[in-house]
XYZ file of C-alpha atoms in Angstrom:
258
model
C -11.272 -15.025 -3.019
C -14.510 -14.720 -2.016
C -15.425 -10.761 -1.871
C -18.745 -11.097 0.209
C -20.952 -9.388 -1.792
C -23.404 -12.323 -3.130
C -27.034 -10.771 -2.361
C -26.165 -7.102 -2.140
C -27.511 -4.859 -4.268
C -25.409 -2.530 -6.548
C -26.403 0.315 -8.367
C -23.865 1.378 -11.148
C -24.946 4.726 -13.064
C -23.882 4.861 -16.832
C -23.031 1.352 -16.775
C -24.508 -0.244 -20.956
C -21.026 0.454 -21.942
C -17.265 0.603 -21.656
C -16.652 1.062 -17.901
C -19.824 1.330 -16.129
C -20.327 -1.737 -17.891
C -17.318 -3.820 -16.960
C -17.791 -2.955 -13.026
C -21.415 -4.224 -12.898
C -20.630 -6.961 -15.014
C -17.715 -8.117 -12.421
C -20.662 -7.298 -9.051
C -22.357 -9.552 -11.078
C -20.000 -12.269 -11.405
C -19.498 -12.022 -7.336
C -22.857 -12.411 -6.823
C -24.631 -8.996 -6.122
C -27.742 -7.821 -7.993
C -27.624 -4.526 -10.267
C -29.539 -1.700 -11.542
C -28.116 -1.361 -14.727
C -28.991 2.310 -15.858
C -28.342 4.568 -19.172
C -30.011 6.633 -22.067
C -30.205 3.584 -23.923
C -32.970 1.556 -22.522
C -33.413 -1.386 -24.501
C -29.613 -1.814 -24.367
C -29.786 -1.467 -20.577
C -32.133 -4.344 -20.207
C -30.621 -6.341 -22.906
C -27.126 -6.700 -20.099
C -29.847 -6.946 -17.092
C -30.977 -10.503 -18.696
C -27.625 -11.808 -19.302
C -26.226 -11.461 -16.244
C -25.413 -14.012 -14.230
C -27.561 -12.713 -10.651
C -30.775 -10.440 -10.641
C -30.387 -7.336 -12.389
C -33.015 -5.079 -13.696
C -32.672 -2.415 -16.963
C -33.341 1.669 -16.488
C -33.497 4.180 -19.157
C -32.274 6.974 -17.233
C -30.522 9.944 -18.540
C -28.622 10.950 -15.160
C -27.167 14.406 -15.584
C -31.503 15.275 -15.569
C -33.684 15.550 -12.412
C -36.405 13.647 -14.144
C -33.063 10.686 -15.051
C -31.995 10.349 -11.576
C -35.693 10.125 -10.192
C -37.019 7.480 -12.465
C -33.601 5.303 -11.397
C -33.657 5.422 -8.121
C -37.372 4.528 -7.865
C -37.291 1.967 -9.964
C -33.748 0.488 -7.762
C -35.943 0.826 -4.837
C -38.909 -0.421 -6.047
C -37.016 -4.034 -7.357
C -34.944 -3.827 -4.261
C -35.955 -2.328 -1.722
C -32.402 -1.238 -0.735
C -28.974 -0.049 -2.127
C -25.996 -1.232 -1.009
C -22.827 -0.272 -3.253
C -23.325 2.760 -5.428
C -20.921 3.266 -8.308
C -20.660 7.025 -9.688
C -19.704 7.033 -13.414
C -21.052 8.563 -15.965
C -19.790 10.360 -20.061
C -16.509 12.808 -19.612
C -17.020 16.245 -21.088
C -15.338 17.302 -24.035
C -11.774 17.916 -24.665
C -10.450 21.269 -24.305
C -7.714 23.966 -22.745
C -8.307 25.936 -19.529
C -7.604 29.440 -21.292
C -10.435 28.333 -23.591
C -13.239 28.000 -20.837
C -16.481 29.573 -20.130
C -18.363 30.408 -17.842
C -21.238 28.109 -19.462
C -18.548 25.250 -19.931
C -17.147 25.650 -15.733
C -21.149 24.999 -14.605
C -21.493 21.998 -17.356
C -18.950 20.656 -15.937
C -19.956 20.580 -12.931
C -23.043 19.533 -13.860
C -22.068 16.836 -15.385
C -19.396 15.273 -12.818
C -20.197 16.769 -9.808
C -24.274 17.447 -9.191
C -25.767 14.001 -10.646
C -23.207 12.456 -8.263
C -24.075 14.105 -5.266
C -27.413 13.506 -6.124
C -27.105 9.025 -6.093
C -25.282 9.944 -2.470
C -27.811 11.568 -0.838
C -30.399 9.389 -1.798
C -28.670 6.159 -1.069
C -26.343 7.186 1.794
C -29.103 6.868 4.991
C -30.067 3.776 4.466
C -26.484 2.649 4.107
C -25.666 4.180 7.656
C -28.841 3.225 8.782
C -27.609 -0.832 7.694
C -24.241 0.289 9.308
C -22.970 -1.162 5.806
C -22.312 0.864 2.524
C -19.826 1.350 -0.151
C -19.342 4.158 -2.600
C -17.313 4.050 -5.483
C -16.522 6.982 -8.209
C -14.880 6.103 -11.289
C -12.747 8.880 -12.119
C -9.506 9.922 -13.967
C -6.036 9.586 -13.528
C -6.284 13.322 -14.117
C -6.895 13.090 -10.697
C -3.670 12.785 -9.359
C -2.443 14.430 -12.358
C -4.006 17.054 -14.678
C -4.359 15.838 -17.870
C -3.441 17.894 -21.309
C -6.340 19.316 -23.038
C -8.785 17.955 -20.869
C -9.780 21.305 -18.883
C -13.290 19.973 -18.020
C -12.303 17.135 -16.789
C -9.691 17.864 -15.116
C -11.941 20.593 -12.647
C -15.141 17.956 -12.369
C -13.502 15.452 -10.877
C -11.361 16.930 -8.425
C -14.234 19.290 -6.514
C -15.806 15.159 -6.866
C -12.827 14.072 -5.495
C -13.064 16.594 -2.893
C -16.541 16.076 -2.112
C -15.529 12.234 -1.256
C -12.645 12.569 0.985
C -14.824 14.440 2.949
C -17.505 12.335 3.031
C -15.858 9.700 3.361
C -14.072 11.199 7.028
C -18.201 12.037 7.648
C -18.992 8.691 7.462
C -16.533 5.281 7.954
C -17.840 5.062 11.147
C -21.089 3.549 9.986
C -18.624 0.909 7.897
C -19.682 2.933 4.861
C -16.409 3.379 2.442
C -16.171 6.121 0.183
C -13.194 5.759 -2.532
C -12.503 7.036 -6.463
C -11.130 4.561 -8.514
C -8.948 6.148 -11.539
C -8.790 4.481 -14.656
C -5.855 5.444 -16.488
C -5.501 4.631 -20.631
C -8.159 1.989 -20.898
C -9.088 0.796 -23.849
C -12.619 1.997 -24.107
C -14.764 3.952 -26.811
C -14.078 7.510 -24.913
C -9.650 6.672 -24.992
C -10.457 5.971 -28.250
C -12.490 8.877 -29.544
C -9.843 11.759 -27.273
C -7.277 9.728 -29.328
C -8.889 10.034 -32.778
C -9.684 14.183 -31.787
C -6.339 14.124 -30.296
C -4.965 12.792 -33.665
C -6.933 15.418 -35.817
C -5.526 18.488 -33.779
C -2.320 17.105 -34.609
C -2.233 16.972 -37.727
C -1.521 12.574 -37.628
C -2.802 9.376 -37.894
C -4.302 7.606 -34.667
C -1.928 5.234 -34.845
C 0.994 7.920 -34.078
C -0.785 8.395 -30.871
C -1.529 5.257 -29.830
C 2.150 4.008 -29.909
C 2.906 7.484 -28.368
C 0.790 6.800 -25.261
C 1.770 3.090 -25.034
C 5.464 4.521 -24.654
C 4.271 7.252 -21.663
C 2.683 3.772 -19.861
C 5.186 1.940 -17.462
C 3.240 -1.833 -18.221
C 3.983 -0.728 -22.340
C 0.101 -1.067 -23.282
C -3.313 0.155 -22.626
C -5.559 -1.378 -19.913
C -7.965 -3.659 -20.672
C -12.260 -3.288 -18.800
C -11.589 -6.555 -17.777
C -8.930 -5.103 -15.196
C -10.854 -2.084 -14.270
C -13.853 -4.101 -13.364
C -11.714 -6.484 -11.014
C -10.194 -4.014 -9.189
C -13.228 -1.357 -8.124
C -14.572 -5.062 -7.323
C -12.497 -5.232 -4.666
C -12.611 -1.770 -3.930
C -16.907 -2.848 -3.468
C -16.072 -5.917 -1.419
C -16.422 -6.978 2.058
C -12.426 -7.044 2.375
C -11.854 -3.377 2.063
C -14.254 -2.434 4.710
C -10.499 -0.721 5.585
C -10.328 1.056 2.293
C -11.490 4.480 2.850
C -10.938 8.286 1.507
C -8.632 7.076 -1.071
C -7.664 7.362 -4.962
C -6.918 4.173 -6.305
C -5.310 4.359 -9.512
C -5.183 1.318 -12.304
C -3.200 3.256 -15.131
C -0.412 0.975 -15.389
C 2.514 2.805 -13.507
C 0.661 6.564 -15.731
C 1.185 9.331 -13.072
C 4.645 8.825 -12.379
C 3.678 9.922 -8.577
C 3.062 7.230 -5.749
C-alpha cells in the first residue's frame, strides 16, 4: 500500500528510542524525509545515517526553549518545510493523585503540553499555507481510561488531547489532520521501568507484574513497537486525509470501551 508520503518531511520528537524511533523508522520506510531529535545527539545522528531516506539527527532537549529553537531551525535549514510533526516525549514519574503538589502539576504541563504546543505553533502555518499537513501525538491509553498511579501522565495527556481536539476542527478545511495515537502496554524501556516500579511498590517480582498485565490484555501479550509504528504511519499518510480529531488506541483491547 502506497501511503502517499514519499518525499514529505517528518519531524519526530524524542525519536532516538522507544516509540519515537518506531514511528520514525516506519515513516522512513515509506519514503518520508526524517528529522530525528533527542538529547543523545550522537545516537540521533547515527539513526539518521542508517535510515533508508534523507534524514538528519539533531541533539535537542525539546522541553527547553533552546532545544526547541535548535531543532526547528535545523529542520527548516535542511528540508525547508515540515509536513508531518509527531509529538512525543518522555512520560512523567508514576504517582498518585492525592500526592500531587502544585510543582508536580506544573511539571506535567511543562513536559506534556508546552513543548507540543510550541512545535505545532512553529510548523502549522506552513502546513496550512501548503494545504497539507499531519499532526500526530503519541499519547497513552490513559487518555481514554486514566491509569492507576499515573496521575501526572493522565492529567497532562488529557490536557494535550483537549487542545488537539479543538485544533483539529479549526484546521480540517486546510487539509491538515490532527490525531492522537494511544498505545497500551507496548514493550519499551518505559513500560519495563513502570513494571519495575510496580514490582518494588508491591514487593513482588517483575515477572508477577508482567503476568498480571498480560492477563489484563485481551490479546494476551504486550504490543511491539513495529505495530505501533505502522499504525502511526497510516495516520500520517495521504490515505488518512479524512481521519482527524480522533484518538486511536493501539492496545490489544486493553481499554474495554469502544
